[in-house]
């Protein structure tokens, strides 16, 4: 990896200007978590910080806010109400709106859970938030329940399904990975979203362009690594990359972190929180190679 040029097509992020400040790198808001799943949204938040976002806020049910806050001091938290099932209720919308105005981008889904109220909340945000938005995990499962799952959005969108989630989105429970990859290109083009179809050689497509990611390994097949990817994409959106570029570079760095990690640990020993520590190594590798001529 070191001394080899970066693959062509990979977005280049310039070195930070000497006079830059946290506002330069954007304000990210991530919504998720529920009783029993505080870790997923924290992993996303930590990855968002390590992805370089200037200010990161996690909006979570108040029942888990202390747990989430204790995982990491560098992000902020924003308390939403908790319903009887331990999840965010629909009436959290007003409280969330207060924070949306000052956010440059939004991610929703990790650890969210699924209720009728959350279906309406996710649909509302998908249809009205005009800035870039990442939808993952239960956010996708909820969108899958709409009449036309990905139609009618109000701004740039990245959706990050694994095969199970993609099958739900398109209503085809037996779709093969090969067919899903073909369909993902069509869906992205028709719905004007970026689709990140996760798995070995994750596909990133906006319907016109596509990227078969060369990094990553089966060490990533462990709970929470997708939550890390969501945070990383959100970080790059906060830094003003467009949705296709943000998704592509995040997928590349995420897989690269896993490849660097298994040199020091093993595939079986890799965890999502362990992966976070290797994001720094991935950035170091990327930055050392970005000024070399591309392949
Ligand atoms: N620490 C935490 O708090 C964590 C919390 N998390 C949270 O948990 C929630 C549920 O998310 P989830 O992805 O675990 O459940 P779900 O969507 O039902 O997926 C499983 C189904 O999809 C399939 N399937 C999956 N991948 C596939 C593939 N590559 N290729 C093929 N099939 C694949 C799989 O099929 P199987 O092969 O297992 O039969 C199964 O049917 C969500 O909110 C998330 O954020 C997690 O992030 C973990 C860490
Ligand atoms: N065999 C594999 N090879 C390469 N990458 C993988 C493999 N299995 C899983 N991954 C990656 O790990 C991540 C898993 O995401 P996801 O299934 O959403 O996990 P979670 O919801 O538990 O965080 C994705 O980025 C996916 O591409
Ligand atoms: Mg996931």
Tab-separated table of C-alpha atoms and ligand atoms in Angstrom:
chain	number	residue	atom	x	y	z
A	1	UNK	CA	0.000	0.000	0.000
A	2	UNK	CA	2.544	2.727	0.940
A	3	UNK	CA	4.315	4.218	-2.105
A	4	UNK	CA	1.676	2.859	-4.447
A	5	UNK	CA	-0.522	5.486	-6.085
A	6	UNK	CA	-4.137	5.718	-4.975
A	7	UNK	CA	-6.585	4.035	-7.359
A	8	UNK	CA	-7.862	6.381	-10.034
A	9	UNK	CA	-11.331	7.721	-9.377
A	10	UNK	CA	-10.748	8.126	-5.654
A	11	UNK	CA	-11.674	11.649	-4.449
A	12	UNK	CA	-8.769	13.706	-3.205
A	13	UNK	CA	-9.177	15.702	0.007
A	14	UNK	CA	-6.647	18.508	0.211
A	15	UNK	CA	-4.406	18.967	3.257
A	16	UNK	CA	-5.976	21.155	5.954
A	17	UNK	CA	-5.315	24.874	5.607
A	18	UNK	CA	-3.284	26.387	8.447
A	19	UNK	CA	-6.100	28.794	9.330
A	20	UNK	CA	-8.868	26.199	9.354
A	21	UNK	CA	-11.063	25.703	12.421
A	22	UNK	CA	-13.707	23.181	13.503
A	23	UNK	CA	-16.415	25.079	11.650
A	24	UNK	CA	-14.471	24.513	8.434
A	25	UNK	CA	-15.079	20.776	8.673
A	26	UNK	CA	-18.800	20.848	9.212
A	27	UNK	CA	-21.480	20.024	11.746
A	28	UNK	CA	-22.852	16.488	11.596
A	29	UNK	CA	-26.013	15.246	13.300
A	30	UNK	CA	-26.543	11.512	13.753
A	31	UNK	CA	-29.872	10.112	14.932
A	32	UNK	CA	-30.322	6.607	16.294
A	33	UNK	CA	-29.921	4.322	19.270
A	34	UNK	CA	-32.519	2.678	21.483
A	35	UNK	CA	-32.567	0.832	24.774
A	36	UNK	CA	-30.396	-2.240	24.156
A	37	UNK	CA	-28.559	-0.658	21.226
A	38	UNK	CA	-26.614	2.369	22.468
A	39	UNK	CA	-23.380	1.114	20.890
A	40	UNK	CA	-24.314	1.381	17.233
A	41	UNK	CA	-24.926	5.127	17.146
A	42	UNK	CA	-21.844	5.700	19.302
A	43	UNK	CA	-19.720	3.769	16.790
A	44	UNK	CA	-21.149	5.986	14.041
A	45	UNK	CA	-20.400	9.107	16.077
A	46	UNK	CA	-16.844	8.064	16.831
A	47	UNK	CA	-16.247	7.205	13.175
A	48	UNK	CA	-17.671	10.590	12.199
A	49	UNK	CA	-15.114	12.283	14.429
A	50	UNK	CA	-12.286	10.154	13.075
A	51	UNK	CA	-13.525	10.911	9.580
A	52	UNK	CA	-12.695	14.532	10.242
A	53	UNK	CA	-16.053	16.205	10.899
A	54	UNK	CA	-15.616	19.415	12.873
A	55	UNK	CA	-18.530	18.999	15.285
A	56	UNK	CA	-20.500	15.826	15.847
A	57	UNK	CA	-23.800	15.573	17.736
A	58	UNK	CA	-25.706	12.367	18.479
A	59	UNK	CA	-29.468	12.704	18.946
A	60	UNK	CA	-30.591	9.717	21.000
A	61	UNK	CA	-33.438	8.689	23.347
A	62	UNK	CA	-32.908	10.247	26.780
A	63	UNK	CA	-33.031	6.772	28.376
A	64	UNK	CA	-29.617	5.948	26.860
A	65	UNK	CA	-28.047	9.388	26.638
A	66	UNK	CA	-25.706	8.957	29.604
A	67	UNK	CA	-24.468	5.632	28.285
A	68	UNK	CA	-23.889	7.092	24.833
A	69	UNK	CA	-22.158	10.175	26.246
A	70	UNK	CA	-19.868	8.031	28.383
A	71	UNK	CA	-18.553	6.114	25.383
A	72	UNK	CA	-16.777	9.175	23.938
A	73	UNK	CA	-16.215	12.703	25.268
A	74	UNK	CA	-15.480	14.308	21.890
A	75	UNK	CA	-19.000	14.270	20.501
A	76	UNK	CA	-22.023	16.105	21.863
A	77	UNK	CA	-25.389	14.591	22.645
A	78	UNK	CA	-28.908	15.906	22.078
A	79	UNK	CA	-31.631	14.333	24.206
A	80	UNK	CA	-34.813	13.143	22.517
A	81	UNK	CA	-37.784	11.660	24.361
A	82	UNK	CA	-37.985	7.866	24.838
A	83	UNK	CA	-41.179	5.907	24.134
A	84	UNK	CA	-42.441	2.919	26.145
A	85	UNK	CA	-40.411	0.534	23.972
A	86	UNK	CA	-37.141	2.388	24.561
A	87	UNK	CA	-37.115	4.079	21.173
A	88	UNK	CA	-37.498	7.605	19.780
A	89	UNK	CA	-41.213	8.590	19.491
A	90	UNK	CA	-42.759	10.574	16.640
A	91	UNK	CA	-43.233	13.631	18.849
A	92	UNK	CA	-39.410	13.921	19.050
A	93	UNK	CA	-39.762	15.704	15.685
A	94	UNK	CA	-40.018	19.171	17.230
A	95	UNK	CA	-36.943	18.700	19.414
A	96	UNK	CA	-35.018	17.276	16.452
A	97	UNK	CA	-36.012	20.202	14.247
A	98	UNK	CA	-34.270	22.586	16.645
A	99	UNK	CA	-30.982	20.838	15.888
A	100	UNK	CA	-31.490	20.222	12.168
A	101	UNK	CA	-31.263	23.916	11.321
A	102	UNK	CA	-27.663	24.147	12.524
A	103	UNK	CA	-26.542	20.827	11.007
A	104	UNK	CA	-24.796	20.511	7.634
A	105	UNK	CA	-25.759	16.883	7.172
A	106	UNK	CA	-27.735	14.123	8.834
A	107	UNK	CA	-27.437	10.375	9.343
A	108	UNK	CA	-30.264	8.234	10.653
A	109	UNK	CA	-30.729	4.565	11.411
A	110	UNK	CA	-28.087	2.773	13.487
A	111	UNK	CA	-29.757	1.095	16.459
A	112	UNK	CA	-32.970	3.067	15.848
A	113	UNK	CA	-35.417	0.155	15.980
A	114	UNK	CA	-38.708	0.069	14.103
A	115	UNK	CA	-42.086	1.430	15.226
A	116	UNK	CA	-44.994	3.149	13.476
A	117	UNK	CA	-43.838	6.467	14.930
A	118	UNK	CA	-40.318	5.978	13.613
A	119	UNK	CA	-41.714	5.091	10.197
A	120	UNK	CA	-43.369	8.519	10.076
A	121	UNK	CA	-40.320	10.287	11.507
A	122	UNK	CA	-37.856	8.754	9.038
A	123	UNK	CA	-40.249	9.310	6.110
A	124	UNK	CA	-40.718	12.939	7.160
A	125	UNK	CA	-36.976	13.606	7.353
A	126	UNK	CA	-36.353	11.806	4.064
A	127	UNK	CA	-39.022	13.907	2.364
A	128	UNK	CA	-38.186	17.303	3.886
A	129	UNK	CA	-34.515	17.605	4.911
A	130	UNK	CA	-32.890	19.440	2.028
A	131	UNK	CA	-29.238	18.865	2.976
A	132	UNK	CA	-27.251	15.624	2.511
A	133	UNK	CA	-28.529	12.634	4.471
A	134	UNK	CA	-27.310	9.081	5.048
A	135	UNK	CA	-29.883	6.377	5.743
A	136	UNK	CA	-28.695	3.090	7.238
A	137	UNK	CA	-29.918	0.022	9.137
A	138	UNK	CA	-33.416	0.490	10.604
A	139	UNK	CA	-33.731	3.764	8.712
A	140	UNK	CA	-33.636	1.625	5.562
A	141	UNK	CA	-35.990	-0.993	6.980
A	142	UNK	CA	-38.478	1.800	7.683
A	143	UNK	CA	-38.110	3.353	4.223
A	144	UNK	CA	-38.721	-0.139	2.812
A	145	UNK	CA	-42.249	0.081	4.260
A	146	UNK	CA	-43.123	3.141	2.146
A	147	UNK	CA	-45.159	2.576	-1.031
A	148	UNK	CA	-42.171	3.492	-3.181
A	149	UNK	CA	-39.278	3.068	-0.766
A	150	UNK	CA	-36.728	5.604	-2.027
A	151	UNK	CA	-38.966	8.018	-3.961
A	152	UNK	CA	-39.742	11.612	-3.019
A	153	UNK	CA	-36.650	12.783	-1.182
A	154	UNK	CA	-35.846	16.453	-0.667
A	155	UNK	CA	-32.043	16.481	-1.021
A	156	UNK	CA	-28.864	14.479	-1.679
A	157	UNK	CA	-29.170	10.957	-0.246
A	158	UNK	CA	-26.868	8.010	0.446
A	159	UNK	CA	-28.406	4.663	1.361
A	160	UNK	CA	-26.142	1.954	2.754
A	161	UNK	CA	-27.893	-1.438	2.626
A	162	UNK	CA	-26.328	-4.847	3.135
A	163	UNK	CA	-27.938	-7.513	0.975
A	164	UNK	CA	-30.684	-8.241	3.523
A	165	UNK	CA	-31.624	-4.569	3.718
A	166	UNK	CA	-31.462	-4.139	-0.060
A	167	UNK	CA	-33.811	-7.094	-0.529
A	168	UNK	CA	-36.310	-5.383	1.795
A	169	UNK	CA	-35.922	-2.035	-0.001
A	170	UNK	CA	-36.744	-3.520	-3.377
A	171	UNK	CA	-39.249	-6.078	-2.051
A	172	UNK	CA	-37.354	-9.083	-3.436
A	173	UNK	CA	-36.550	-11.468	-0.562
A	174	UNK	CA	-34.579	-13.963	-2.659
A	175	UNK	CA	-32.443	-11.617	-4.746
A	176	UNK	CA	-28.855	-12.856	-5.302
A	177	UNK	CA	-25.924	-10.522	-4.654
A	178	UNK	CA	-25.152	-10.527	-8.383
A	179	UNK	CA	-28.684	-9.456	-9.308
A	180	UNK	CA	-28.743	-6.965	-6.443
A	181	UNK	CA	-25.635	-5.274	-7.803
A	182	UNK	CA	-27.297	-4.821	-11.201
A	183	UNK	CA	-30.507	-3.609	-9.610
A	184	UNK	CA	-28.648	-1.183	-7.327
A	185	UNK	CA	-27.391	0.721	-10.375
A	186	UNK	CA	-30.929	1.007	-11.742
A	187	UNK	CA	-32.408	2.010	-8.395
A	188	UNK	CA	-29.744	4.672	-7.874
A	189	UNK	CA	-30.346	6.145	-11.338
A	190	UNK	CA	-34.130	6.021	-11.148
A	191	UNK	CA	-34.409	7.405	-7.614
A	192	UNK	CA	-31.447	9.793	-7.847
A	193	UNK	CA	-29.749	8.467	-4.742
A	194	UNK	CA	-26.311	7.006	-4.104
A	195	UNK	CA	-26.557	3.314	-3.239
A	196	UNK	CA	-23.782	1.669	-1.233
A	197	UNK	CA	-24.462	-2.067	-1.538
A	198	UNK	CA	-22.275	-3.501	1.205
A	199	UNK	CA	-20.395	-6.784	1.241
A	200	UNK	CA	-17.178	-8.072	-0.340
A	201	UNK	CA	-16.165	-5.458	-2.966
A	202	UNK	CA	-18.899	-3.065	-1.862
A	203	UNK	CA	-20.601	-1.375	-4.812
A	204	UNK	CA	-21.032	2.408	-4.778
A	205	UNK	CA	-23.255	3.799	-7.528
A	206	UNK	CA	-25.248	6.868	-8.452
A	207	UNK	CA	-26.724	5.115	-11.479
A	208	UNK	CA	-24.271	6.707	-13.905
A	209	UNK	CA	-20.978	5.863	-12.223
A	210	UNK	CA	-20.024	2.879	-10.140
A	211	UNK	CA	-17.117	1.808	-7.959
A	212	UNK	CA	-16.229	-1.740	-6.953
A	213	UNK	CA	-14.292	-1.207	-3.779
A	214	UNK	CA	-10.904	-2.949	-3.702
A	215	UNK	CA	-10.294	-2.699	0.054
A	216	UNK	CA	-11.777	-4.686	2.942
A	217	UNK	CA	-11.762	-8.288	4.114
A	218	UNK	CA	-13.990	-10.773	5.998
A	219	UNK	CA	-12.700	-9.411	9.300
A	220	UNK	CA	-15.410	-6.775	8.720
A	221	UNK	CA	-18.097	-9.438	9.123
A	222	UNK	CA	-18.826	-8.457	12.727
A	223	UNK	CA	-21.573	-6.339	14.310
A	224	UNK	CA	-21.094	-2.597	14.164
A	225	UNK	CA	-18.699	-2.217	11.219
A	226	UNK	CA	-21.557	-0.900	9.071
A	227	UNK	CA	-22.316	1.661	11.767
A	228	UNK	CA	-18.687	2.793	11.491
A	229	UNK	CA	-19.111	3.215	7.740
A	230	UNK	CA	-22.219	5.351	8.236
A	231	UNK	CA	-20.291	7.727	10.491
A	232	UNK	CA	-17.434	7.951	8.030
A	233	UNK	CA	-19.692	8.827	5.085
A	234	UNK	CA	-21.391	11.469	7.241
A	235	UNK	CA	-18.009	12.968	8.143
A	236	UNK	CA	-17.099	13.408	4.489
A	237	UNK	CA	-20.491	14.955	3.727
A	238	UNK	CA	-19.868	17.397	6.582
A	239	UNK	CA	-16.627	18.311	4.811
A	240	UNK	CA	-18.623	19.149	1.665
A	241	UNK	CA	-17.828	16.175	-0.526
A	242	UNK	CA	-20.798	15.358	-2.729
A	243	UNK	CA	-22.796	12.236	-1.953
A	244	UNK	CA	-21.051	9.999	-4.515
A	245	UNK	CA	-17.553	11.114	-3.547
A	246	UNK	CA	-18.268	10.888	0.168
A	247	UNK	CA	-19.637	7.365	-0.136
A	248	UNK	CA	-16.787	6.202	-2.357
A	249	UNK	CA	-13.960	7.594	-0.231
A	250	UNK	CA	-15.574	6.400	3.009
A	251	UNK	CA	-15.994	2.866	1.673
A	252	UNK	CA	-12.368	2.862	0.526
A	253	UNK	CA	-10.959	4.150	3.839
A	254	UNK	CA	-13.193	1.821	5.869
A	255	UNK	CA	-11.923	-1.234	3.963
A	256	UNK	CA	-8.355	0.054	4.097
A	257	UNK	CA	-8.608	0.398	7.889
A	258	UNK	CA	-9.706	-3.241	8.042
A	259	UNK	CA	-6.818	-4.329	5.808
A	260	UNK	CA	-4.332	-2.449	7.991
A	261	UNK	CA	-5.978	-3.802	11.158
A	262	UNK	CA	-5.576	-7.467	10.271
A	263	UNK	CA	-1.825	-7.010	9.902
A	264	UNK	CA	-1.759	-6.407	13.655
A	265	UNK	CA	-4.774	-8.407	14.798
A	266	UNK	CA	-6.623	-11.201	13.001
A	267	UNK	CA	-9.794	-11.333	10.946
A	268	UNK	CA	-11.544	-13.151	13.792
A	269	UNK	CA	-10.213	-10.693	16.350
A	270	UNK	CA	-11.310	-7.543	14.538
A	271	UNK	CA	-14.169	-5.660	16.218
A	272	UNK	CA	-15.989	-2.518	15.144
A	273	UNK	CA	-14.436	-0.537	17.981
A	274	UNK	CA	-11.025	-1.954	17.046
A	275	UNK	CA	-11.640	-0.851	13.467
A	276	UNK	CA	-12.119	2.729	14.667
A	277	UNK	CA	-8.520	2.902	15.879
A	278	UNK	CA	-7.269	1.921	12.419
A	279	UNK	CA	-9.129	4.734	10.674
A	280	UNK	CA	-6.209	6.954	11.656
A	281	UNK	CA	-3.794	4.542	9.948
A	282	UNK	CA	-6.022	4.526	6.891
A	283	UNK	CA	-5.920	8.336	6.707
A	284	UNK	CA	-2.135	8.262	7.124
A	285	UNK	CA	-1.810	5.804	4.256
A	286	UNK	CA	-4.195	7.856	2.073
A	287	UNK	CA	-2.430	11.142	2.819
A	288	UNK	CA	0.999	9.675	2.109
A	289	UNK	CA	-0.179	8.481	-1.309
A	290	UNK	CA	-2.462	11.263	-2.501
A	291	UNK	CA	0.326	13.347	-4.003
A	292	UNK	CA	1.712	10.428	-6.041
A	293	UNK	CA	0.495	10.115	-9.635
A	294	UNK	CA	-2.688	7.975	-9.785
A	295	UNK	CA	-2.875	4.588	-11.570
B	1	LIG	N1	-23.608	-2.609	18.817
B	1	LIG	C1	-24.868	-2.403	18.400
B	1	LIG	O1	-25.687	-1.777	19.075
B	1	LIG	C2	-25.269	-2.933	17.075
B	1	LIG	C3	-26.551	-2.689	16.606
B	1	LIG	N2	-26.918	-2.999	15.346
B	1	LIG	C4	-28.254	-2.608	14.938
B	1	LIG	O2	-29.071	-3.745	14.887
B	1	LIG	C5	-30.187	-3.460	14.076
B	1	LIG	C6	-30.404	-4.604	13.116
B	1	LIG	O3	-29.385	-4.601	12.099
B	1	LIG	P1	-28.829	-5.943	11.469
B	1	LIG	O4	-28.111	-5.586	10.238
B	1	LIG	O5	-28.057	-6.713	12.480
B	1	LIG	O6	-30.149	-6.788	11.190
B	1	LIG	P2	-30.886	-7.084	9.866
B	1	LIG	O7	-31.129	-5.893	9.020
B	1	LIG	O8	-32.078	-7.901	10.189
B	1	LIG	O9	-29.824	-7.965	9.086
B	1	LIG	C7	-29.734	-9.274	9.251
B	1	LIG	C8	-30.553	-9.923	8.133
B	1	LIG	O10	-30.027	-9.529	6.878
B	1	LIG	C9	-29.333	-10.612	6.269
B	1	LIG	N3	-27.993	-10.166	5.908
B	1	LIG	C10	-27.223	-9.321	6.568
B	1	LIG	N4	-26.080	-9.092	5.933
B	1	LIG	C11	-26.134	-9.838	4.853
B	1	LIG	C12	-25.246	-10.024	3.792
B	1	LIG	N5	-24.081	-9.361	3.707
B	1	LIG	N6	-25.579	-10.873	2.846
B	1	LIG	C13	-26.761	-11.529	2.928
B	1	LIG	N7	-27.652	-11.353	3.908
B	1	LIG	C14	-27.335	-10.526	4.845
B	1	LIG	C15	-29.332	-11.692	7.297
B	1	LIG	O11	-29.485	-12.925	6.716
B	1	LIG	P3	-28.823	-14.280	7.371
B	1	LIG	O12	-27.760	-14.646	6.390
B	1	LIG	O13	-28.270	-13.921	8.708
B	1	LIG	O14	-29.963	-15.201	7.410
B	1	LIG	C16	-30.496	-11.353	8.165
B	1	LIG	O15	-31.699	-11.839	7.563
B	1	LIG	C17	-29.874	-2.138	13.359
B	1	LIG	O16	-30.522	-1.068	14.007
B	1	LIG	C18	-28.396	-2.001	13.565
B	1	LIG	O17	-27.948	-0.659	13.541
B	1	LIG	C19	-26.003	-3.626	14.410
B	1	LIG	O18	-25.450	-2.542	13.668
B	1	LIG	C20	-24.928	-4.423	15.127
B	1	LIG	C21	-24.268	-3.667	16.250
B	2	LIG	N1	-16.853	-10.737	3.779
B	2	LIG	C1	-16.704	-9.399	3.774
B	2	LIG	N2	-15.719	-8.830	3.046
B	2	LIG	C2	-15.567	-7.496	3.030
B	2	LIG	N3	-16.369	-6.644	3.725
B	2	LIG	C3	-17.349	-7.161	4.454
B	2	LIG	C4	-17.571	-8.559	4.534
B	2	LIG	N4	-18.628	-8.774	5.362
B	2	LIG	C5	-19.049	-7.567	5.780
B	2	LIG	N5	-18.288	-6.601	5.236
B	2	LIG	C6	-18.445	-5.149	5.450
B	2	LIG	O1	-18.764	-4.927	6.817
B	2	LIG	C7	-19.801	-3.936	6.946
B	2	LIG	C8	-21.026	-4.584	7.592
B	2	LIG	O2	-22.099	-3.688	7.617
B	2	LIG	P1	-23.477	-4.098	8.298
B	2	LIG	O3	-23.912	-5.438	7.807
B	2	LIG	O4	-24.390	-2.955	8.133
B	2	LIG	O5	-23.028	-4.247	9.835
B	2	LIG	P2	-23.643	-3.650	11.184
B	2	LIG	O6	-25.072	-3.294	10.912
B	2	LIG	O7	-23.512	-4.762	12.155
B	2	LIG	O8	-22.840	-2.460	11.555
B	2	LIG	C9	-20.033	-3.422	5.543
B	2	LIG	O9	-19.197	-2.303	5.291
B	2	LIG	C10	-19.615	-4.593	4.654
B	2	LIG	O10	-19.189	-4.210	3.363
B	3	LIG	MG1	-25.848	-2.240	9.440
